[in-house]
CSV table of C-alpha atoms in Angstrom, one decimal:
chain,number,residue,atom,x,y,z
V,223,UNK,CA,-7.2,3.1,12.8
V,224,UNK,CA,-6.1,3.2,16.5
V,225,UNK,CA,-5.5,-0.6,16.3
V,226,UNK,CA,-3.3,-0.1,13.4
V,227,UNK,CA,-1.2,2.5,15.1
V,228,UNK,CA,-0.8,0.4,18.2
V,229,UNK,CA,0.2,-2.6,16.0
V,230,UNK,CA,2.8,-0.4,14.1
V,231,UNK,CA,4.2,1.0,17.3
V,232,UNK,CA,6.5,-2.1,18.1
V,233,UNK,CA,7.9,-1.9,14.5
V,234,UNK,CA,8.8,1.8,15.1
V,235,UNK,CA,10.4,0.8,18.4
V,236,UNK,CA,12.5,-1.8,16.7
V,237,UNK,CA,13.7,0.6,14.1
V,238,UNK,CA,14.9,2.8,17.1
V,239,UNK,CA,16.7,0.0,18.7
V,240,UNK,CA,18.4,-1.0,15.3
V,241,UNK,CA,19.6,2.5,14.8
V,242,UNK,CA,21.1,2.6,18.3
V,243,UNK,CA,22.9,-0.6,17.5
V,244,UNK,CA,24.1,0.9,14.3
V,245,UNK,CA,25.5,4.0,16.0
V,246,UNK,CA,27.4,1.7,18.3
V,247,UNK,CA,28.7,-0.3,15.4
V,248,UNK,CA,29.8,2.8,13.5
V,249,UNK,CA,32.3,3.6,16.2
V,250,UNK,CA,34.3,0.4,15.4
V,251,UNK,CA,35.7,0.9,12.0
V,252,UNK,CA,36.4,-2.9,11.8
V,253,UNK,CA,32.7,-3.5,11.8
V,254,UNK,CA,31.7,-0.8,9.3
V,255,UNK,CA,30.5,-2.6,6.1
V,256,UNK,CA,31.6,-1.3,2.6
V,257,UNK,CA,29.5,1.4,1.2
V,258,UNK,CA,28.3,-0.4,-1.9
V,259,UNK,CA,27.6,-3.9,-0.6
V,260,UNK,CA,24.0,-4.0,-2.0
V,261,UNK,CA,24.8,-3.3,-5.7
V,262,UNK,CA,23.9,-6.3,-7.7
V,263,UNK,CA,21.9,-7.9,-5.0
V,264,UNK,CA,18.4,-9.4,-4.9
V,265,UNK,CA,16.3,-8.6,-1.9
V,266,UNK,CA,13.0,-10.1,-0.6
V,267,UNK,CA,10.6,-8.1,1.7
V,268,UNK,CA,7.8,-9.3,3.7
V,269,UNK,CA,5.6,-6.5,5.1
V,270,UNK,CA,2.3,-5.7,6.9
V,271,UNK,CA,0.7,-2.5,8.0
V,272,UNK,CA,-2.2,-0.2,7.7
V,273,UNK,CA,-4.4,0.4,4.7
V,274,UNK,CA,-6.4,3.8,4.6
V,275,UNK,CA,-9.2,3.9,2.0
V,276,UNK,CA,-11.3,6.7,0.6
V,277,UNK,CA,-14.3,7.5,-1.5
V,278,UNK,CA,-14.5,4.8,-4.2
V,279,UNK,CA,-17.2,6.9,-6.1
V,280,UNK,CA,-19.4,10.0,-5.6
V,281,UNK,CA,-22.9,9.0,-6.2
V,282,UNK,CA,-26.1,10.9,-6.7
V,283,UNK,CA,-29.7,9.9,-7.0
V,284,UNK,CA,-32.0,12.8,-7.9
V,285,UNK,CA,-31.2,15.2,-5.0
V,286,UNK,CA,-29.7,12.7,-2.8
V,287,UNK,CA,-25.9,12.4,-2.5
V,288,UNK,CA,-24.7,9.2,-1.1
V,289,UNK,CA,-20.9,8.5,-1.7
V,290,UNK,CA,-19.5,5.0,-1.3
V,291,UNK,CA,-16.6,4.8,1.1
V,292,UNK,CA,-13.9,2.2,1.6
V,293,UNK,CA,-12.7,1.8,5.2
V,294,UNK,CA,-9.4,1.5,6.8
V,295,UNK,CA,-7.9,-1.9,7.6
V,296,UNK,CA,-4.9,-4.1,7.3
V,297,UNK,CA,-2.5,-4.6,4.4
V,298,UNK,CA,0.1,-7.4,3.8
V,299,UNK,CA,2.2,-8.6,1.0
V,300,UNK,CA,5.7,-9.2,-0.4
V,301,UNK,CA,8.2,-7.4,-2.6
V,302,UNK,CA,11.1,-8.8,-4.6
V,303,UNK,CA,13.7,-6.3,-5.7
V,304,UNK,CA,17.0,-6.0,-7.7
V,305,UNK,CA,19.5,-3.3,-6.7
V,306,UNK,CA,21.4,-2.2,-9.7
V,307,UNK,CA,23.7,0.2,-7.9
V,308,UNK,CA,23.9,2.6,-4.8
V,309,UNK,CA,21.1,4.8,-6.3
V,310,UNK,CA,18.6,2.7,-8.4
V,311,UNK,CA,16.7,-0.4,-8.0
V,312,UNK,CA,13.6,-2.2,-9.4
V,313,UNK,CA,10.9,-4.0,-7.4
V,314,UNK,CA,8.0,-6.3,-8.1
V,315,UNK,CA,5.4,-6.2,-5.4
V,316,UNK,CA,2.1,-7.9,-4.3
V,317,UNK,CA,-0.2,-6.7,-1.6
V,318,UNK,CA,-3.6,-7.5,-0.4
V,319,UNK,CA,-6.2,-5.8,1.8
V,320,UNK,CA,-10.0,-6.5,2.7
V,321,UNK,CA,-12.0,-3.4,3.9
V,322,UNK,CA,-15.5,-2.6,4.7
V,323,UNK,CA,-17.7,-0.8,2.2
V,324,UNK,CA,-20.4,1.9,3.4
V,325,UNK,CA,-22.7,4.2,1.8
V,326,UNK,CA,-23.0,7.6,3.2
V,327,UNK,CA,-26.2,9.0,4.8
V,328,UNK,CA,-28.2,11.3,2.8
V,329,UNK,CA,-31.8,12.1,1.9
V,330,UNK,CA,-33.0,10.8,5.3
V,331,UNK,CA,-31.1,7.6,5.0
V,332,UNK,CA,-28.6,6.6,7.6
V,333,UNK,CA,-25.0,5.5,6.6
V,334,UNK,CA,-25.1,1.7,6.3
V,335,UNK,CA,-22.7,-1.2,5.4
V,336,UNK,CA,-22.6,-2.5,1.8
V,337,UNK,CA,-20.3,-5.4,2.4
V,338,UNK,CA,-16.5,-5.9,1.9
V,339,UNK,CA,-14.0,-4.8,-0.9
V,340,UNK,CA,-10.9,-6.9,-1.4
V,341,UNK,CA,-8.0,-5.6,-3.3
V,342,UNK,CA,-5.1,-7.6,-4.8
V,343,UNK,CA,-2.4,-5.4,-6.0
V,344,UNK,CA,0.5,-6.1,-8.5
V,345,UNK,CA,2.9,-3.4,-8.9
V,346,UNK,CA,6.3,-2.8,-10.5
V,347,UNK,CA,8.4,0.1,-9.0
V,348,UNK,CA,11.6,2.0,-9.5
V,349,UNK,CA,13.4,2.8,-6.2
V,350,UNK,CA,15.7,5.7,-6.0
V,351,UNK,CA,18.0,5.6,-3.0
V,352,UNK,CA,19.2,8.8,-1.3
V,353,UNK,CA,22.2,7.4,0.4
V,354,UNK,CA,24.4,4.2,0.0
V,355,UNK,CA,25.1,3.3,3.7
V,356,UNK,CA,23.3,1.2,6.4
V,357,UNK,CA,20.5,3.8,6.8
V,358,UNK,CA,19.1,4.7,3.4
V,359,UNK,CA,16.1,6.8,2.6
V,360,UNK,CA,14.4,6.2,-0.8
V,361,UNK,CA,11.7,7.4,-3.2
V,362,UNK,CA,9.6,5.0,-5.2
V,363,UNK,CA,7.3,5.4,-8.2
V,364,UNK,CA,5.5,2.7,-10.2
V,365,UNK,CA,2.2,1.3,-11.5
V,366,UNK,CA,0.4,-2.0,-12.1
V,367,UNK,CA,-2.9,-3.8,-11.9
V,368,UNK,CA,-5.3,-3.8,-9.0
V,369,UNK,CA,-8.0,-6.5,-9.0
V,370,UNK,CA,-11.0,-5.1,-7.0
V,371,UNK,CA,-13.6,-7.8,-5.6
V,372,UNK,CA,-16.6,-6.6,-3.8
V,373,UNK,CA,-18.9,-8.9,-1.8
V,374,UNK,CA,-22.2,-7.0,-1.0
V,375,UNK,CA,-24.7,-7.8,1.5
V,376,UNK,CA,-27.6,-5.6,2.6
V,377,UNK,CA,-28.1,-7.3,6.0
V,378,UNK,CA,-31.4,-8.8,4.9
V,379,UNK,CA,-30.1,-11.9,3.1
V,380,UNK,CA,-29.7,-10.2,-0.3
V,381,UNK,CA,-26.2,-10.7,-1.6
V,382,UNK,CA,-24.3,-9.8,-4.8
V,383,UNK,CA,-20.7,-9.7,-6.1
V,384,UNK,CA,-18.7,-7.8,-8.7
V,385,UNK,CA,-15.1,-7.7,-9.7
V,386,UNK,CA,-12.8,-5.5,-12.0
V,387,UNK,CA,-9.2,-5.0,-12.7
V,388,UNK,CA,-7.8,-1.4,-13.1
V,389,UNK,CA,-4.5,0.2,-13.7
V,390,UNK,CA,-3.1,1.9,-10.5
V,391,UNK,CA,-0.2,4.1,-10.1
V,392,UNK,CA,1.7,4.8,-7.0
V,393,UNK,CA,4.1,7.1,-5.2
V,394,UNK,CA,6.0,6.5,-2.1
V,395,UNK,CA,8.5,7.4,0.6
V,396,UNK,CA,10.5,5.2,3.0
V,397,UNK,CA,13.6,4.2,4.7
V,398,UNK,CA,15.6,0.9,5.1
V,399,UNK,CA,18.1,0.1,7.9
V,400,UNK,CA,20.6,-2.8,7.3
V,401,UNK,CA,21.0,-4.5,10.7
V,402,UNK,CA,23.5,-6.9,9.1
V,403,UNK,CA,24.7,-8.0,5.6
V,404,UNK,CA,21.6,-10.2,5.2
V,405,UNK,CA,18.8,-8.7,7.2
V,406,UNK,CA,17.3,-5.1,7.2
V,407,UNK,CA,14.2,-3.4,8.6
V,408,UNK,CA,12.2,-1.3,6.1
V,409,UNK,CA,9.3,1.2,6.7
V,410,UNK,CA,7.6,2.9,3.9
V,411,UNK,CA,4.3,4.7,2.9
V,412,UNK,CA,2.5,4.7,-0.4
V,413,UNK,CA,-0.3,6.7,-2.1
V,414,UNK,CA,-2.1,5.1,-4.9
V,415,UNK,CA,-4.4,6.5,-7.6
V,416,UNK,CA,-6.9,4.4,-9.8
V,417,UNK,CA,-9.2,5.6,-12.5
V,418,UNK,CA,-12.3,3.6,-11.8
V,419,UNK,CA,-14.2,4.9,-15.0
V,420,UNK,CA,-12.8,5.2,-18.6
V,421,UNK,CA,-15.0,8.2,-19.3
V,422,UNK,CA,-18.6,9.4,-19.8
V,423,UNK,CA,-21.4,9.0,-17.4
V,424,UNK,CA,-22.6,5.6,-15.9
V,425,UNK,CA,-25.3,4.4,-13.8
V,426,UNK,CA,-24.9,1.7,-11.0
V,427,UNK,CA,-27.4,0.3,-8.5
V,428,UNK,CA,-26.5,-1.1,-5.1
V,429,UNK,CA,-28.3,-4.0,-3.5
V,430,UNK,CA,-30.8,-1.7,-1.6
V,431,UNK,CA,-32.2,-0.6,-5.0
V,432,UNK,CA,-30.8,2.9,-5.1
V,433,UNK,CA,-29.2,3.9,-8.4
V,434,UNK,CA,-26.4,6.4,-8.6
V,435,UNK,CA,-24.9,8.4,-11.5
V,436,UNK,CA,-21.2,9.1,-11.6
V,437,UNK,CA,-18.8,10.6,-14.1
V,438,UNK,CA,-15.0,9.9,-14.5
V,439,UNK,CA,-14.6,8.7,-10.9
V,440,UNK,CA,-11.2,8.1,-9.3
V,441,UNK,CA,-10.1,6.2,-6.3
V,442,UNK,CA,-7.3,7.2,-4.0
V,443,UNK,CA,-5.9,5.1,-1.1
V,444,UNK,CA,-2.8,5.1,1.1
V,445,UNK,CA,-0.6,2.5,3.0
V,446,UNK,CA,1.9,2.6,5.7
V,447,UNK,CA,3.8,-0.7,6.3
V,448,UNK,CA,6.8,-2.1,8.1
V,449,UNK,CA,8.8,-5.3,7.3
V,450,UNK,CA,11.9,-7.3,7.1
V,451,UNK,CA,14.2,-7.3,4.1
V,452,UNK,CA,16.4,-10.3,3.3
V,453,UNK,CA,19.3,-10.1,0.9
V,454,UNK,CA,19.1,-13.3,-1.1
V,455,UNK,CA,22.5,-13.3,-3.0
């Protein structure tokens, strides 16, 4: 996580410099753009940042409780949006991350690695802008499909793989600063929720031979990303 924070620091510094440049530009009315230059525009955002996982399911095997955790890692992707007016826009997004899977310690067993989990996320969001000028804060909400692909390895040559696609909802907050009529800087964070079980009680077994029972599990994760936005029209 520290590595992620260090990597995002230059992006935050760039945001501060852009804000300073915007303050200087605002002092010259001839350089001030119209308030509603983005209405009817199409925007492409390329982003990267930090992915923060959590408990993918809570598992029990008799009296042993060993939850399976998704680790923190990198996330990257792209978003294509259309701005209807100064307050509302729609956005289609794709994101990807690959994180480590671990099973918690319990019953005398140490925490151990299970392999990797790759997520491919396809989302459709509505963006609600809180101001129409160069610096605009926004709230976003939407949903879509997440394809989960797990590659499991017990470290002793035993491997397995599994995949599934689930509906995922998301909420987010962020801001965008337009450095020019065509290019902007965007930073936002998102929280996601996935129902990983449709109901009832299931049994699953890992590559170590331990079986776990779980009921109506859910998976929550978060993302903080920074990127560049290009106005295409």
